[in-house]
Amino acid sequence: MLNQLRPLRDFVTPPVCPLCGKELTPGKERLCPDCEQGLPLWPERRCKGCGGANDSYLDLCHNCQQIPGGRPWKIAVSGLPYYGSVREAIHRYKYREKVYFLPFLAGRMADEWLKMAPGVQVDAVTYIPLHWMRHLQRGYNQSEMLAKYLAHRLGVPCIRALRRTRKTSQQAALDQAARLANIRRAFAPVGGETLLGMRLLLVDDVFTTGATLGEATKTLLKAGVSEVSVITAARD
Ligand SMILES: [Zn+2]
Ligand SMILES: [Zn+2]
């Protein structure tokens, strides 16, 4: 328990705006007034398959309807649309150890999860792992840190359920077909029988095509997990 809570010391909100770094009135606001006003807004209708804008009259957007076999998860939710100040902030967070975005991003994820997936039960939160070499280079896994904070907010444990079986290329540089090939069989389950029958909420930082989340979800379901939902800090 102690071990699980220890990283929370990193989440103490600093008196600066997590998006632009401007100083805030202590204890008053989560974002500075400019950033609060400029925050990208969600369209009214959102797709349950990818968490993005829904351009159809069904629960799924046209893109999700065309995926052979459908999305493997129950529902996908994102904290914020990935553009403008949010895109910059996430990029800084991901590559420059600006961990003070954590409470803001994870807070948005928790809010959107409770709003968009009412009644969806989860037993634990888990995350997309980094390959150990990349973890060593970067020093931390951004998805794991988001997952820990989110689990705390939702009152469930955060567990490690996957490991990388090999090093993959950065998905951001690849097109859709190459992303799928790059990530195929890149994960293996960890935790053995403890995963059986669990309902998991799987965390990643940004949802683009869903290739990484799809492969990770299929690996978990094959390992005996009964249901997976996915959540990301932002939706590209
Ligand atoms: Zn600001
Ligand atoms: Zn969709």
Short mmCIF file of C-alpha atoms and ligand atoms in Angstrom, two decimals:
data_model
loop_
_atom_site.label_atom_id
_atom_site.label_comp_id
_atom_site.label_asym_id
_atom_site.label_seq_id
_atom_site.Cartn_x
_atom_site.Cartn_y
_atom_site.Cartn_z
CA MET A 1 0.00 0.00 0.00
CA LEU A 2 2.73 2.40 1.04
CA ASN A 3 4.71 1.56 -2.07
CA GLN A 4 1.71 2.18 -4.23
CA LEU A 5 1.03 5.58 -2.72
CA ARG A 6 4.59 6.83 -2.66
CA PRO A 7 4.54 8.39 -6.15
CA LEU A 8 1.68 10.61 -5.04
CA ARG A 9 4.19 12.98 -3.48
CA ASP A 10 4.96 13.98 -7.06
CA PHE A 11 1.43 15.20 -7.51
CA VAL A 12 1.43 18.16 -5.15
CA THR A 13 0.02 20.98 -7.25
CA PRO A 14 2.61 23.72 -7.78
CA PRO A 15 1.47 27.34 -7.85
CA VAL A 16 1.98 27.56 -11.63
CA CYS A 17 -0.43 26.96 -14.50
CA PRO A 18 0.25 23.42 -15.76
CA LEU A 19 -0.27 24.50 -19.38
CA CYS A 20 1.78 27.70 -19.70
CA GLY A 21 3.84 27.82 -16.49
CA LYS A 22 2.45 31.21 -15.41
CA GLU A 23 2.16 31.75 -11.66
CA LEU A 24 -1.23 31.05 -10.09
CA THR A 25 -2.95 32.38 -6.99
CA PRO A 26 -2.16 29.58 -4.51
CA GLY A 27 -5.06 27.20 -3.87
CA LYS A 28 -7.44 29.08 -6.14
CA GLU A 29 -7.39 27.82 -9.70
CA ARG A 30 -6.23 24.77 -11.61
CA LEU A 31 -5.37 26.73 -14.78
CA CYS A 32 -4.62 30.41 -15.37
CA PRO A 33 -7.64 32.32 -16.80
CA ASP A 34 -6.09 32.52 -20.30
CA CYS A 35 -5.49 28.78 -20.53
CA GLU A 36 -8.87 28.00 -19.00
CA GLN A 37 -10.49 30.05 -21.75
CA GLY A 38 -8.32 28.65 -24.54
CA LEU A 39 -8.81 25.02 -23.53
CA PRO A 40 -9.91 22.89 -26.52
CA LEU A 41 -13.51 21.75 -26.14
CA TRP A 42 -15.09 18.40 -26.94
CA PRO A 43 -17.69 18.22 -29.70
CA GLU A 44 -21.17 17.44 -28.41
CA ARG A 45 -21.25 13.86 -29.69
CA ARG A 46 -18.37 11.51 -28.96
CA CYS A 47 -17.60 8.03 -30.24
CA LYS A 48 -17.50 5.17 -27.72
CA GLY A 49 -15.01 3.28 -29.87
CA CYS A 50 -12.24 5.87 -30.05
CA GLY A 51 -13.24 8.67 -27.69
CA GLY A 52 -13.16 11.25 -30.53
CA ALA A 53 -15.81 13.25 -32.35
CA ASN A 54 -18.72 11.13 -33.57
CA ASP A 55 -19.73 11.86 -37.19
CA SER A 56 -22.49 9.21 -37.30
CA TYR A 57 -25.89 8.68 -35.69
CA LEU A 58 -24.76 5.44 -34.05
CA ASP A 59 -22.60 5.01 -30.93
CA LEU A 60 -19.56 4.54 -33.17
CA CYS A 61 -18.00 7.01 -35.62
CA HIS A 62 -17.64 6.01 -39.29
CA ASN A 63 -13.98 5.14 -38.80
CA CYS A 64 -14.66 2.79 -35.86
CA GLN A 65 -17.54 1.13 -37.75
CA GLN A 66 -15.09 0.11 -40.47
CA ILE A 67 -12.59 -1.65 -38.20
CA PRO A 68 -12.76 -5.40 -38.97
CA GLY A 69 -14.12 -7.16 -35.89
CA GLY A 70 -14.63 -3.82 -34.11
CA ARG A 71 -12.56 -2.28 -31.32
CA PRO A 72 -11.54 -4.94 -28.77
CA TRP A 73 -12.40 -2.81 -25.72
CA LYS A 74 -15.68 -1.92 -24.08
CA ILE A 75 -15.31 1.87 -24.28
CA ALA A 76 -12.61 4.47 -25.02
CA VAL A 77 -12.49 7.80 -23.18
CA SER A 78 -10.01 10.70 -23.35
CA GLY A 79 -9.37 13.59 -20.99
CA LEU A 80 -8.99 16.32 -23.63
CA PRO A 81 -8.80 16.87 -27.39
CA TYR A 82 -5.16 16.82 -28.52
CA TYR A 83 -4.55 20.24 -29.98
CA GLY A 84 -3.43 23.77 -29.14
CA SER A 85 -2.18 24.29 -25.61
CA VAL A 86 -3.00 20.69 -24.64
CA ARG A 87 -0.83 19.26 -27.41
CA GLU A 88 2.11 21.43 -26.35
CA ALA A 89 1.64 20.56 -22.69
CA ILE A 90 1.53 16.82 -23.33
CA HIS A 91 4.58 17.00 -25.52
CA ARG A 92 6.48 18.82 -22.77
CA TYR A 93 5.24 16.30 -20.21
CA LYS A 94 6.20 13.32 -22.32
CA TYR A 95 9.68 14.33 -23.32
CA ARG A 96 10.89 16.80 -20.71
CA GLU A 97 9.87 15.38 -17.36
CA LYS A 98 7.42 18.18 -16.61
CA VAL A 99 5.59 16.00 -14.12
CA TYR A 100 3.57 18.91 -12.76
CA PHE A 101 1.06 18.30 -15.57
CA LEU A 102 0.11 15.04 -13.90
CA PRO A 103 -2.61 16.21 -11.52
CA PHE A 104 -4.17 18.33 -14.26
CA LEU A 105 -4.15 15.63 -16.96
CA ALA A 106 -5.15 12.79 -14.65
CA GLY A 107 -7.84 14.97 -13.11
CA ARG A 108 -9.36 15.59 -16.56
CA MET A 109 -9.17 11.86 -17.29
CA ALA A 110 -11.00 11.00 -14.06
CA ASP A 111 -13.69 13.64 -14.72
CA GLU A 112 -14.28 12.43 -18.29
CA TRP A 113 -14.27 8.76 -17.27
CA LEU A 114 -16.99 9.34 -14.68
CA LYS A 115 -18.99 11.39 -17.18
CA MET A 116 -18.61 9.22 -20.30
CA ALA A 117 -18.59 5.72 -18.82
CA PRO A 118 -21.15 5.76 -16.00
CA GLY A 119 -21.83 2.28 -14.70
CA VAL A 120 -18.72 0.73 -16.28
CA GLN A 121 -17.04 -1.13 -13.40
CA VAL A 122 -13.27 -1.57 -13.24
CA ASP A 123 -11.31 -3.68 -10.74
CA ALA A 124 -7.94 -2.06 -11.44
CA VAL A 125 -6.15 0.47 -13.60
CA THR A 126 -3.17 -0.60 -15.71
CA TYR A 127 -0.98 1.05 -18.34
CA ILE A 128 0.99 0.64 -21.57
CA PRO A 129 4.52 -0.34 -20.53
CA LEU A 130 7.68 1.09 -22.04
CA HIS A 131 10.46 -1.20 -23.16
CA TRP A 132 12.99 -1.31 -20.29
CA MET A 133 15.64 0.41 -22.42
CA ARG A 134 13.34 3.31 -23.20
CA HIS A 135 12.23 3.45 -19.57
CA LEU A 136 15.88 3.68 -18.55
CA GLN A 137 16.57 6.48 -21.06
CA ARG A 138 13.55 8.52 -20.05
CA GLY A 139 13.64 7.71 -16.36
CA TYR A 140 9.88 7.30 -16.02
CA ASN A 141 6.83 5.96 -17.85
CA GLN A 142 4.31 8.76 -18.42
CA SER A 143 1.40 6.33 -18.82
CA GLU A 144 2.25 4.53 -15.58
CA MET A 145 2.31 7.82 -13.66
CA LEU A 146 -1.05 8.87 -15.12
CA ALA A 147 -2.44 5.41 -14.27
CA LYS A 148 -1.33 5.66 -10.63
CA TYR A 149 -2.95 9.02 -10.14
CA LEU A 150 -6.13 7.96 -11.94
CA ALA A 151 -6.38 4.75 -9.87
CA HIS A 152 -6.10 6.81 -6.72
CA ARG A 153 -8.90 9.10 -7.91
CA LEU A 154 -11.13 6.13 -8.84
CA GLY A 155 -10.36 4.24 -5.62
CA VAL A 156 -9.01 1.08 -7.27
CA PRO A 157 -5.47 -0.39 -7.36
CA CYS A 158 -2.99 0.30 -10.16
CA ILE A 159 -1.40 -2.93 -11.37
CA ARG A 160 1.32 -3.86 -13.84
CA ALA A 161 -0.36 -6.28 -16.26
CA LEU A 162 1.86 -6.09 -19.37
CA ARG A 163 5.49 -6.04 -20.39
CA ARG A 164 7.15 -5.28 -23.72
CA THR A 165 8.53 -8.33 -25.48
CA ARG A 166 10.74 -6.26 -27.78
CA LYS A 167 11.76 -2.73 -28.63
CA THR A 168 9.47 -1.10 -31.24
CA SER A 169 9.87 2.03 -33.38
CA GLN A 170 8.10 5.21 -32.26
CA GLN A 171 4.52 4.88 -33.50
CA ALA A 172 4.29 8.63 -34.17
CA ALA A 173 6.57 8.33 -37.20
CA LEU A 174 4.54 5.57 -38.90
CA ASP A 175 1.35 5.32 -40.99
CA GLN A 176 -1.60 3.15 -39.96
CA ALA A 177 -0.47 -0.12 -41.60
CA ALA A 178 3.10 0.29 -40.37
CA ARG A 179 1.83 1.02 -36.83
CA LEU A 180 -0.07 -2.27 -36.76
CA ALA A 181 2.94 -4.25 -38.00
CA ASN A 182 5.30 -2.45 -35.63
CA ILE A 183 3.25 -3.23 -32.52
CA ARG A 184 2.18 -6.81 -33.35
CA ARG A 185 3.10 -9.24 -30.53
CA ALA A 186 4.98 -6.45 -28.73
CA PHE A 187 3.32 -7.22 -25.36
CA ALA A 188 3.10 -10.17 -23.00
CA PRO A 189 0.96 -10.43 -19.86
CA VAL A 190 2.46 -10.33 -16.37
CA GLY A 191 0.66 -11.31 -13.19
CA GLY A 192 -0.45 -14.82 -14.25
CA GLU A 193 -3.66 -16.00 -12.61
CA THR A 194 -4.29 -12.71 -10.82
CA LEU A 195 -5.50 -11.34 -14.18
CA LEU A 196 -8.24 -13.95 -14.61
CA GLY A 197 -11.71 -12.42 -14.76
CA MET A 198 -10.49 -8.87 -14.05
CA ARG A 199 -12.11 -5.77 -15.54
CA LEU A 200 -9.24 -3.40 -16.39
CA LEU A 201 -8.95 0.25 -17.35
CA LEU A 202 -5.91 0.59 -19.62
CA VAL A 203 -4.07 3.94 -19.71
CA ASP A 204 -1.99 5.52 -22.48
CA ASP A 205 -1.05 9.15 -23.04
CA VAL A 206 -2.47 9.89 -26.53
CA PHE A 207 -5.03 8.02 -28.66
CA THR A 208 -4.13 8.34 -32.36
CA THR A 209 -5.16 5.25 -34.35
CA GLY A 210 -5.57 2.95 -31.34
CA ALA A 211 -3.07 0.40 -32.73
CA THR A 212 -1.00 0.19 -29.53
CA LEU A 213 -4.04 0.08 -27.26
CA GLY A 214 -5.66 -2.54 -29.52
CA GLU A 215 -2.67 -4.87 -29.37
CA ALA A 216 -2.34 -4.43 -25.59
CA THR A 217 -6.08 -5.05 -25.09
CA LYS A 218 -6.00 -8.25 -27.16
CA THR A 219 -3.00 -9.48 -25.15
CA LEU A 220 -4.87 -8.88 -21.88
CA LEU A 221 -8.07 -10.58 -23.10
CA LYS A 222 -6.05 -13.61 -24.25
CA ALA A 223 -4.50 -13.77 -20.76
CA GLY A 224 -7.96 -14.17 -19.20
CA VAL A 225 -8.91 -10.57 -18.40
CA SER A 226 -12.70 -10.43 -18.75
CA GLU A 227 -13.09 -6.85 -19.99
CA VAL A 228 -10.85 -3.92 -20.96
CA SER A 229 -11.75 -0.24 -21.28
CA VAL A 230 -9.20 2.31 -22.42
CA ILE A 231 -8.47 5.88 -21.38
CA THR A 232 -5.93 8.39 -22.62
CA ALA A 233 -4.91 11.88 -21.53
CA ALA A 234 -5.79 13.16 -25.01
CA ARG A 235 -7.45 12.22 -28.30
CA ASP A 236 -5.55 13.11 -31.48
ZN ZN B 1 -1.82 29.10 -18.31
ZN ZN B 2 -14.62 6.25 -33.24
#
